[in-house]
Every structure is written in C-alpha cells, then in structure tokens.
Short mmCIF file of C-alpha atoms in Angstrom, two decimals:
data_model
loop_
_atom_site.label_atom_id
_atom_site.label_comp_id
_atom_site.label_asym_id
_atom_site.label_seq_id
_atom_site.Cartn_x
_atom_site.Cartn_y
_atom_site.Cartn_z
CA MET A 4 4.21 6.11 1.31
CA LEU A 5 4.81 9.97 1.77
CA ALA A 6 3.10 13.15 0.56
CA LEU A 7 4.05 16.46 2.00
CA LEU A 8 1.24 18.95 2.49
CA ALA A 9 -2.40 18.22 1.73
CA LEU A 10 -2.60 20.37 -1.37
CA GLY A 11 -5.83 21.93 -2.46
CA GLY A 12 -9.14 22.14 -0.68
CA PRO A 13 -12.24 19.97 -0.90
CA LEU A 14 -13.92 19.40 -4.22
CA SER A 15 -16.35 21.98 -5.44
CA GLY A 16 -19.84 20.81 -6.35
CA ALA A 17 -18.99 20.82 -10.06
CA GLN A 18 -15.78 18.85 -9.51
CA ALA A 19 -17.51 16.32 -7.27
CA GLN A 20 -19.97 15.56 -10.08
CA SER A 21 -17.32 15.33 -12.79
CA GLN A 22 -16.46 11.69 -12.23
CA THR A 23 -18.06 8.97 -14.31
CA THR A 24 -18.32 5.20 -14.09
CA LEU A 25 -16.20 2.78 -16.08
CA PRO A 26 -17.76 1.38 -19.27
CA PHE A 27 -17.95 -2.16 -17.88
CA THR A 28 -19.19 -3.97 -14.80
CA VAL A 29 -17.78 -6.83 -12.76
CA PRO A 30 -19.99 -9.80 -11.77
CA GLU A 31 -20.57 -9.84 -8.04
CA HIS A 32 -19.15 -13.34 -7.61
CA LYS A 33 -15.81 -12.10 -8.99
CA GLN A 34 -15.49 -9.25 -6.51
CA VAL A 35 -13.22 -9.33 -3.47
CA ARG A 36 -13.22 -7.46 -0.17
CA VAL A 37 -10.18 -5.24 0.39
CA ILE A 38 -8.73 -3.39 3.37
CA ILE A 39 -5.66 -1.21 2.77
CA SER A 40 -3.02 -0.23 5.34
CA SER A 41 -1.05 2.74 4.07
CA ASP A 42 1.64 5.03 5.48
CA ALA A 43 0.23 7.57 3.05
CA LYS A 44 2.10 10.63 4.27
CA ASN A 45 5.47 8.91 4.31
CA GLU A 46 6.31 9.37 0.64
CA ALA A 47 4.28 10.38 -2.42
CA ASP A 48 3.54 6.99 -3.99
CA ASP A 49 0.93 5.46 -1.65
CA ASP A 50 -1.75 7.85 -2.88
CA PHE A 51 -1.41 6.42 -6.40
CA ALA A 52 -2.03 2.87 -5.16
CA VAL A 53 -4.94 3.85 -2.91
CA ALA A 54 -6.53 5.79 -5.78
CA HIS A 55 -6.00 2.77 -8.04
CA ALA A 56 -7.81 0.54 -5.57
CA LEU A 57 -10.71 2.96 -5.16
CA LEU A 58 -11.12 3.06 -8.96
CA THR A 59 -11.20 -0.73 -9.33
CA PRO A 60 -14.71 -2.26 -9.53
CA THR A 61 -13.47 -5.74 -8.63
CA PHE A 62 -12.78 -4.37 -5.14
CA GLU A 63 -15.19 -3.71 -2.31
CA VAL A 64 -12.93 -1.46 -0.28
CA LYS A 65 -14.00 -2.02 3.31
CA GLY A 66 -11.58 0.41 4.90
CA LEU A 67 -8.33 2.36 4.72
CA ILE A 68 -5.96 2.30 7.71
CA GLY A 69 -3.57 5.16 8.31
CA ALA A 70 -0.24 3.52 9.19
CA HIS A 71 2.71 4.94 11.10
CA TYR A 72 6.25 5.37 9.83
CA ALA A 73 7.65 6.29 13.22
CA ARG A 74 11.07 4.65 12.89
CA THR A 75 11.99 5.98 9.45
CA ALA A 76 10.66 9.53 9.84
CA PRO A 77 13.86 10.75 11.57
CA MET A 78 15.85 9.50 8.58
CA MET A 79 14.02 12.16 6.56
CA LYS A 80 14.52 14.73 9.31
CA ARG A 81 10.91 14.56 10.48
CA ASP A 82 9.24 13.81 13.81
CA GLY A 83 7.75 10.31 13.75
CA ARG A 84 5.45 10.80 16.72
CA GLY A 85 2.60 12.08 14.55
CA SER A 86 3.25 9.87 11.53
CA MET A 87 0.12 7.72 11.84
CA GLU A 88 -2.12 10.76 12.25
CA ALA A 89 -0.51 12.36 9.20
CA SER A 90 -1.24 9.22 7.15
CA TYR A 91 -4.80 9.13 8.46
CA GLN A 92 -5.43 12.75 7.50
CA GLU A 93 -3.90 12.21 4.04
CA LEU A 94 -6.22 9.27 3.40
CA LYS A 95 -9.20 11.33 4.59
CA HIS A 96 -8.21 14.06 2.15
CA LEU A 97 -7.81 11.63 -0.74
CA VAL A 98 -11.18 9.89 -0.34
CA LYS A 99 -12.90 13.27 -0.12
CA LEU A 100 -11.12 14.49 -3.23
CA MET A 101 -12.16 11.33 -5.10
CA GLY A 102 -15.78 11.54 -3.97
CA LYS A 103 -15.43 8.23 -2.09
CA ASN A 104 -16.67 9.41 1.31
CA ASP A 105 -18.47 6.11 1.94
CA VAL A 106 -15.10 4.34 2.41
CA PRO A 107 -14.18 4.18 6.13
CA VAL A 108 -10.81 5.69 7.08
CA LEU A 109 -9.34 4.33 10.31
CA ARG A 110 -6.45 5.19 12.58
CA GLY A 111 -3.72 2.58 12.91
CA ALA A 112 -1.16 2.05 15.64
CA SER A 113 1.00 5.08 16.37
CA ASP A 114 4.24 3.12 16.75
CA ALA A 115 5.89 -0.26 16.19
CA LEU A 116 5.19 -3.31 18.35
CA GLU A 117 7.38 -3.76 21.40
CA GLN A 118 6.86 -7.51 21.73
CA GLU A 119 5.29 -10.51 20.00
CA ALA A 120 2.27 -10.73 22.29
CA PRO A 121 -1.38 -9.71 22.19
CA PRO A 122 -1.33 -5.92 22.58
CA ALA A 123 -2.90 -4.32 25.62
CA LYS A 124 -4.70 -1.89 23.34
CA LEU A 125 -5.75 -2.50 19.75
CA SER A 126 -5.67 0.20 17.12
CA GLU A 127 -8.90 1.20 15.42
CA GLY A 128 -7.55 -0.36 12.24
CA ALA A 129 -6.73 -3.69 13.92
CA LYS A 130 -10.24 -3.84 15.41
CA ALA A 131 -11.75 -3.24 11.97
CA LEU A 132 -9.56 -5.98 10.47
CA ILE A 133 -10.77 -8.47 13.06
CA ALA A 134 -14.41 -7.52 12.61
CA GLU A 135 -14.26 -7.79 8.82
CA ALA A 136 -12.38 -11.10 8.87
CA LEU A 137 -14.90 -12.65 11.26
CA ARG A 138 -17.89 -11.37 9.31
CA GLU A 139 -19.73 -13.96 7.23
CA ASP A 140 -19.21 -13.13 3.57
CA SER A 141 -18.61 -15.32 0.54
CA LYS A 142 -16.21 -12.79 -1.00
CA PRO A 143 -12.56 -13.41 -0.06
CA LEU A 144 -10.82 -10.79 2.08
CA PHE A 145 -7.46 -9.33 1.05
CA VAL A 146 -5.46 -6.98 3.26
CA LEU A 147 -3.06 -4.83 1.23
CA VAL A 148 -0.16 -3.53 3.32
CA LEU A 149 1.80 -0.68 1.76
CA GLY A 150 3.97 0.04 4.80
CA SER A 151 4.67 -1.67 8.11
CA LEU A 152 2.75 -4.76 9.23
CA THR A 153 1.94 -3.32 12.66
CA ASP A 154 -1.85 -3.30 12.48
CA VAL A 155 -2.07 -6.71 10.80
CA ALA A 156 0.22 -8.19 13.47
CA GLN A 157 -1.85 -6.59 16.23
CA ALA A 158 -4.99 -8.18 14.81
CA LEU A 159 -3.42 -11.63 14.38
CA LEU A 160 -1.89 -11.63 17.85
CA ALA A 161 -5.15 -10.52 19.46
CA GLU A 162 -7.43 -12.85 17.49
CA PRO A 163 -5.64 -15.81 15.84
CA ARG A 164 -8.97 -17.09 14.46
CA ILE A 165 -8.76 -14.53 11.65
CA ALA A 166 -5.62 -16.08 10.09
CA PRO A 167 -7.45 -18.52 7.76
CA LYS A 168 -10.04 -15.92 6.82
CA MET A 169 -7.87 -13.47 4.89
CA THR A 170 -4.85 -13.06 2.63
CA VAL A 171 -2.20 -10.44 3.32
CA VAL A 172 -0.44 -8.84 0.34
CA TRP A 173 2.66 -7.05 1.63
CA ILE A 174 4.88 -4.63 -0.25
CA GLY A 175 8.05 -5.09 1.76
CA GLY A 176 11.20 -6.99 2.62
CA MET A 177 14.41 -7.63 0.72
CA PRO A 178 14.99 -10.43 -1.83
CA TYR A 179 15.50 -14.04 -0.80
CA PRO A 180 17.44 -15.90 0.39
CA LYS A 181 19.47 -13.26 2.25
CA GLY A 182 17.04 -10.48 3.18
CA GLY A 183 18.35 -7.38 4.93
CA TRP A 184 17.40 -3.81 5.71
CA GLU A 185 14.27 -2.60 3.94
CA TYR A 186 12.13 0.45 4.66
CA ASN A 187 8.73 -1.11 5.40
CA MET A 188 10.25 -3.97 7.36
CA PHE A 189 12.43 -1.61 9.39
CA ASN A 190 9.37 0.35 10.52
CA ASP A 191 8.25 -2.68 12.53
CA PRO A 192 10.50 -5.78 12.50
CA ILE A 193 8.59 -7.40 15.38
CA ALA A 194 5.34 -7.16 13.44
CA ALA A 195 6.97 -8.68 10.35
CA ARG A 196 8.37 -11.51 12.46
CA ALA A 197 4.94 -12.16 13.97
CA VAL A 198 3.24 -12.27 10.57
CA PHE A 199 5.88 -14.64 9.17
CA LYS A 200 5.36 -16.92 12.18
CA SER A 201 1.56 -16.84 11.89
CA SER A 202 -0.52 -19.06 9.62
CA VAL A 203 -2.11 -16.25 7.59
CA ALA A 204 -1.82 -16.56 3.80
CA LEU A 205 0.92 -14.13 2.75
CA TRP A 206 1.89 -12.78 -0.67
CA GLN A 207 5.15 -10.88 -0.37
CA VAL A 208 6.33 -8.38 -2.99
CA PRO A 209 9.96 -7.70 -2.01
CA HIS A 210 12.17 -4.73 -2.79
CA ASN A 211 13.68 -6.09 -6.03
CA VAL A 212 10.16 -6.49 -7.45
CA TYR A 213 8.36 -3.38 -6.28
CA MET A 214 11.31 -1.20 -7.28
CA SER A 215 10.81 -2.32 -10.89
CA VAL A 216 7.63 -0.24 -11.25
CA ARG A 217 9.54 2.82 -12.43
CA VAL A 218 7.94 5.97 -13.78
CA SER A 219 9.33 9.30 -14.86
CA LEU A 220 7.99 12.68 -13.81
CA ALA A 221 7.41 13.43 -17.50
CA GLU A 222 5.28 10.29 -17.77
CA LEU A 223 3.19 11.31 -14.75
CA ALA A 224 2.81 14.85 -16.12
CA LEU A 225 1.38 13.40 -19.33
CA ARG A 226 -0.71 10.50 -18.00
CA VAL A 227 -1.83 11.61 -14.52
CA LYS A 228 -1.74 15.40 -14.15
CA PRO A 229 -4.45 16.17 -16.78
CA GLN A 230 -7.03 13.85 -15.22
CA GLY A 231 -9.17 16.32 -13.31
CA ALA A 232 -8.69 17.49 -9.75
CA VAL A 233 -7.67 14.00 -8.61
CA GLY A 234 -4.96 13.56 -11.24
CA ASN A 235 -3.66 17.06 -10.62
CA TYR A 236 -3.44 16.42 -6.87
CA LEU A 237 -1.59 13.12 -7.31
CA TRP A 238 0.87 14.86 -9.61
CA GLN A 239 1.32 17.95 -7.47
CA GLN A 240 2.00 16.14 -4.21
CA MET A 241 4.52 13.92 -6.01
CA VAL A 242 6.41 16.83 -7.56
CA GLU A 243 6.43 18.85 -4.34
CA PHE A 244 7.69 15.92 -2.31
CA ASN A 245 10.35 15.11 -4.88
CA GLN A 246 11.60 18.69 -4.79
CA THR A 247 11.46 19.07 -1.02
CA ILE A 248 13.06 15.77 -0.06
CA SER A 249 15.79 16.27 -2.68
CA GLN A 250 16.75 19.46 -0.86
CA THR A 251 16.45 17.85 2.58
CA LEU A 252 18.58 14.77 1.80
CA LYS A 253 21.36 16.19 -0.34
CA ASP A 254 23.93 13.64 0.82
CA VAL A 255 22.11 10.51 -0.42
CA PRO A 256 21.33 9.32 -3.98
CA TRP A 257 17.56 9.04 -3.33
CA PRO A 258 15.36 10.25 -4.83
CA LYS A 259 16.77 10.36 -8.33
CA SER A 260 16.39 13.55 -10.30
CA GLU A 261 13.23 12.78 -12.29
CA VAL A 262 12.47 9.12 -11.63
CA TRP A 263 10.04 7.63 -9.14
CA VAL A 264 8.69 4.18 -8.29
CA LEU A 265 4.98 3.38 -7.94
CA GLY A 266 5.93 0.26 -6.03
CA ASP A 267 2.67 -0.06 -4.09
CA ASN A 268 0.44 -0.36 -7.17
CA PRO A 269 1.26 -4.06 -7.75
CA SER A 270 -0.85 -4.84 -4.68
CA ILE A 271 -3.83 -3.87 -6.84
CA SER A 272 -2.79 -5.50 -10.12
CA LEU A 273 -1.93 -8.81 -8.44
CA LEU A 274 -5.55 -9.13 -7.30
CA LEU A 275 -6.76 -8.60 -10.86
CA ASP A 276 -4.31 -11.17 -12.21
CA ASP A 277 -2.15 -13.07 -9.77
CA HIS A 278 0.80 -13.52 -12.18
CA GLU A 279 0.85 -17.27 -11.65
CA TYR A 280 4.24 -17.68 -13.37
CA HIS A 281 5.95 -14.88 -11.44
CA TYR A 282 6.08 -16.20 -7.89
CA THR A 283 7.52 -19.09 -5.94
CA LEU A 284 6.36 -20.74 -2.75
CA ARG A 285 8.98 -20.49 -0.03
CA ALA A 286 9.21 -21.48 3.61
CA ALA A 287 8.29 -18.46 5.73
CA PRO A 288 11.52 -17.14 7.24
CA TYR A 289 12.46 -16.21 10.75
CA LEU A 290 13.35 -12.53 10.78
CA ASN A 291 16.71 -11.95 12.43
CA ASP A 292 17.49 -8.79 14.38
CA ASP A 293 19.53 -7.43 11.45
CA LEU A 294 16.50 -8.05 9.17
CA THR A 295 18.16 -10.93 7.33
CA TYR A 296 16.18 -14.13 6.84
CA GLY A 297 16.73 -17.17 9.02
CA GLU A 298 14.91 -20.48 9.30
CA LEU A 299 11.70 -21.29 11.12
CA PRO A 300 11.15 -24.87 12.27
CA ALA A 301 8.24 -26.50 10.43
CA ALA A 302 7.60 -23.26 8.56
CA ARG A 303 4.49 -22.85 6.42
CA GLN A 304 4.85 -21.67 2.83
CA ILE A 305 4.31 -18.13 1.62
CA ARG A 306 4.04 -16.72 -1.88
CA VAL A 307 7.04 -14.57 -2.86
CA TYR A 308 6.92 -12.65 -6.13
CA ASN A 309 9.94 -12.42 -8.39
CA ALA A 310 8.39 -10.07 -10.98
CA VAL A 311 5.29 -8.02 -11.73
CA ASP A 312 3.88 -6.85 -15.06
CA THR A 313 4.70 -3.15 -14.90
CA ARG A 314 2.92 -2.32 -18.17
CA PHE A 315 -0.32 -3.96 -17.01
CA THR A 316 -0.09 -2.39 -13.56
CA LEU A 317 0.49 1.18 -14.72
CA GLU A 318 -1.76 1.15 -17.78
CA ASP A 319 -4.70 -0.17 -15.76
CA PHE A 320 -4.23 2.70 -13.31
CA TYR A 321 -3.81 5.35 -16.01
CA ALA A 322 -6.86 4.11 -17.92
CA LYS A 323 -9.16 4.02 -14.89
CA LEU A 324 -8.03 7.47 -13.80
CA ALA A 325 -8.65 8.95 -17.26
CA LEU A 326 -11.99 7.19 -17.77
CA THR A 327 -13.25 8.33 -14.37
CA TYR A 328 -11.92 11.85 -14.00
CA GLY A 329 -10.41 12.88 -17.34
CA THR A 330 -12.09 14.55 -20.28
CA SER A 331 -12.04 11.25 -22.23
CA GLY A 332 -14.41 9.78 -19.64
CA HIS A 333 -17.02 12.48 -20.31
CA ASP A 334 -17.17 12.63 -24.13
#
C-alpha cells in the first residue's frame, strides 16, 4: 500500500545487469496471466508483493495499475487528490529498478465510484482489464487487487462479458459473518458492493488472514536489505515510512514499533498453491453502508480464505529476491 518518497535514482548499467534468472523453469501450460491493481504509494508493503509477482516465473504479468487511496489519505494527514498518480509513479519506479521495463504500468481511477452504473469514463487500467479479459488466450487470467476494487468494478460495470473470463483475488474486507470497517473496502465501498453483486470469480483474503503475515524490521534487514539495489530500496522505503508515519500518527497504536505486515504477498502465493484446505465457499454478501455484511438474494458463492501459509509466502519471496538480485544468485 504506501511508500513515502521514491528513494534512489534509476539503476546504473552495472546494477541493471546484476540480476540473474532462477535455476528452474515453469512449463508454459502451467503459467497464468496476471494483472495487479496496487495503491503502491499508500503504505510500504505493496512494493514487496509487486516485486514478488515480477520475480515469479509462473506469472505472465500483463500490467500494473496504479490505484487511488483517496478516501483514506486524509486519515494519514495527506491529500488524496493525487493518490492514484503517486501509486502510478511508484510502480513506474519499481519496474525500472527491477529491470522489468517491458511490464506495462497503467493509471487507474483517481477516486472512488459514485454509483453502481457503467462509468462515463473508464480509467486506463479498466480499459486494459477489459482488453486482456476479452483476448483469446488459453492461460487463465487473475486480477490481483491490493487496494480498492475501483478499477475492477469499472471494468465489470462497463463490460459484463468479462466476468466469466477472469478471477479476482482481493486483499480486503473484514472477517465473516459480521464484516465492518476495513481500509481497502473503505476506499471504495460502492466498487466492493458491485463486485460482490457481479458474477466474477472472487477469492477474498480478509483482514484476519492478511494481517497474519507478520514480519519484523530486523527480519527484513537480514533477508531483504542485502539483496542488491532492489532489496535495499524495498527495505529503505519501508523503514522511512515506518519512521515518518509513526511521528505523524502519534495518537494511534499503528504502526507498531518494529513490526509490519506483508499482507499483500498472499495474492502471489495463493496462485502458486491455492491452499485448498484453508478457504470456505460462502454466499457473496450485500455490503451495507456501514461496511457490515448483509444478504444478497440468490447470491453466488465466493471463496473466502481463513488462513494462509505465512512461511511459504515469505520464504518464496525471500528466496526469489536473493536468487535474482543477491550475491548468492551470482556465485
């Protein structure tokens, strides 16, 4: 979600050539297409998940969408009017740093939906979602949403034909059956309501699950920071955000002193192994105005996770980062 300033400049020629490939390949028929919607400048954790995805050979990353966080920015004493552009620029910086300039970076909607109706103007990200979903390809399409559902909802409302052609994996919402206020849902409740009411396949990773992916700053200093320019950047933007926001929000218990959550990374690990014993199928809820869950008549079923394998999720990320950018990957 958030990362303060884009630290560091572009890669030097030597740094750009310092990455290596993983010591294994993935058969083409096991690959999947992936589009990621990320409010990357909102907090410091989205960058870790996006980097994880870009390092994963099972994925054909077809695009990254810079998402807004317009409604929650004032809570952190920031102006939300430029939140989407900030996320877009952060994603541009990250792909350049990683040497992944062939991955398209797209602008999302600049604010939340105002109504459940086809929008008068589609975001660049929503247009790309529609085009990719309608494209003939035998590889399944997954849309990983690390923030609000605005751009996915725009696409579904504008072109309902895409619903059976993709699966949405959303990091967001509170636990069932009650629901309630949650950061990503609050950034666009109308979009969340529209996606629940649609027929698109939905895997939901709610707050009680994504908050379980805890890391310490000491852990990140040991496992991430040493891994080349990319690892150092991921570490630095995390530490700077943690320090800055701790000074800005002195009257709340978040963030904790030296603990963070890489709660977006399960969106990657669940595509590598879908944790078949860690989810239930539930009737898609109606989203009430207070963000609690109600009932939808004749609701379709969605997949709701009750746990993720934190060890598998984090170790896969750490290993890929070290093998690609760390000294161990170049011995």
